[in-house]
Amino acid sequence: MLSVSHLNVFHGNLQVVWDLSFHVNKGELVTMIGPNGAGKTTTVETIAGLNKRATGSVVFDGQEVLGRPPYELFTRGLALVPEKREIFPSMPVIENLLLGGTQNPHREGALDRVFRLFPVLRERERQEAGTLSGGEQQMLAIGRALMSEPRLLILDEPSTGLSPLLTGQVFRALEHLGREGMTVLLLEQNVRNALAMCERGYVLENGRIVEEGKSKMLLNDPRIQKAYLGI
Ligand SMILES: Nc1ncnc2c1ncn2[C@@H]1O[C@H](COP(=O)(O)OP(=O)(O)OP(=O)(O)O)[C@@H](O)[C@H]1O
Ligand SMILES: [Mg+2]
């Protein structure tokens, strides 16, 4: 579904992602974990067409897409839930959701599925999005991405700022999507939950992948236990 090879990304003249190679197969839940500043956001923004200063290869659904504009990636079926959520605060919940589905002829069905996944959004349909709690706003951001019925859903640290309870709710929703066959790339610093949920993971440090493998293996890795799990 997604295959990234030898990706290098720059902010100005500063290189922040180095020779990155990883892949996500259709129907897989894959996580990329790593500390602040590791280059997670830079990597997925590049994949989504938001950063042009990059070399290497990004193949999505069999086609080279590196350097293609964000709109094209979106219409091809790649949806990114950004780190800052970027909902429209003064618009009602329902309008935010419908904006995510403007290109989707099946948006009624998509809306129904979003409401079943996050019932609180249905309850708050008419409420201004900016007045939702942090967790509800994250659900809205995910819901908006799902309105396009993406083939690949990329989430940039959805648990940031959420209580453990709400984090659990968001992760359970992602697990549910995974069981329904959605392909997910999850960026997280919440390493324990991310590895518990995903089959495979990559560890990104200083713009490089330093470890990769089955989540079970990563959870038992002494270096990861020490650096990320406080063991
Ligand atoms: N617009 C920018 N201009 C210059 N440097 C940037 C820019 N955006 C990010 N960087 C730098 O690139 C590096 C990677 O940042 P990035 O945001 O990709 O990391 P991250 O893994 O997403 O971190 P976090 O977990 O804190 O979100 C950091 O050193 C950061 O300072
Ligand atoms: Mg980030």
Short mmCIF file of C-alpha atoms in Angstrom, two decimals, residues 85 124 127 129-138 162 166:
data_model
loop_
_atom_site.label_atom_id
_atom_site.label_comp_id
_atom_site.label_asym_id
_atom_site.label_seq_id
_atom_site.Cartn_x
_atom_site.Cartn_y
_atom_site.Cartn_z
CA ARG A 85 -5.89 18.49 14.45
CA ARG A 124 -22.65 17.21 19.54
CA GLN A 127 -22.00 22.30 18.57
CA ALA A 129 -16.09 22.37 17.04
CA GLY A 130 -13.91 24.76 19.06
CA THR A 131 -16.02 24.10 22.14
CA LEU A 132 -15.39 20.34 22.10
CA SER A 133 -13.00 18.85 24.64
CA GLY A 134 -9.51 17.92 23.47
CA GLY A 135 -10.44 14.28 23.14
CA GLU A 136 -13.62 15.07 21.26
CA GLN A 137 -11.65 17.32 18.91
CA GLN A 138 -9.27 14.45 18.21
CA LEU A 162 -5.50 13.33 26.05
CA LEU A 166 -9.72 9.29 26.20
#
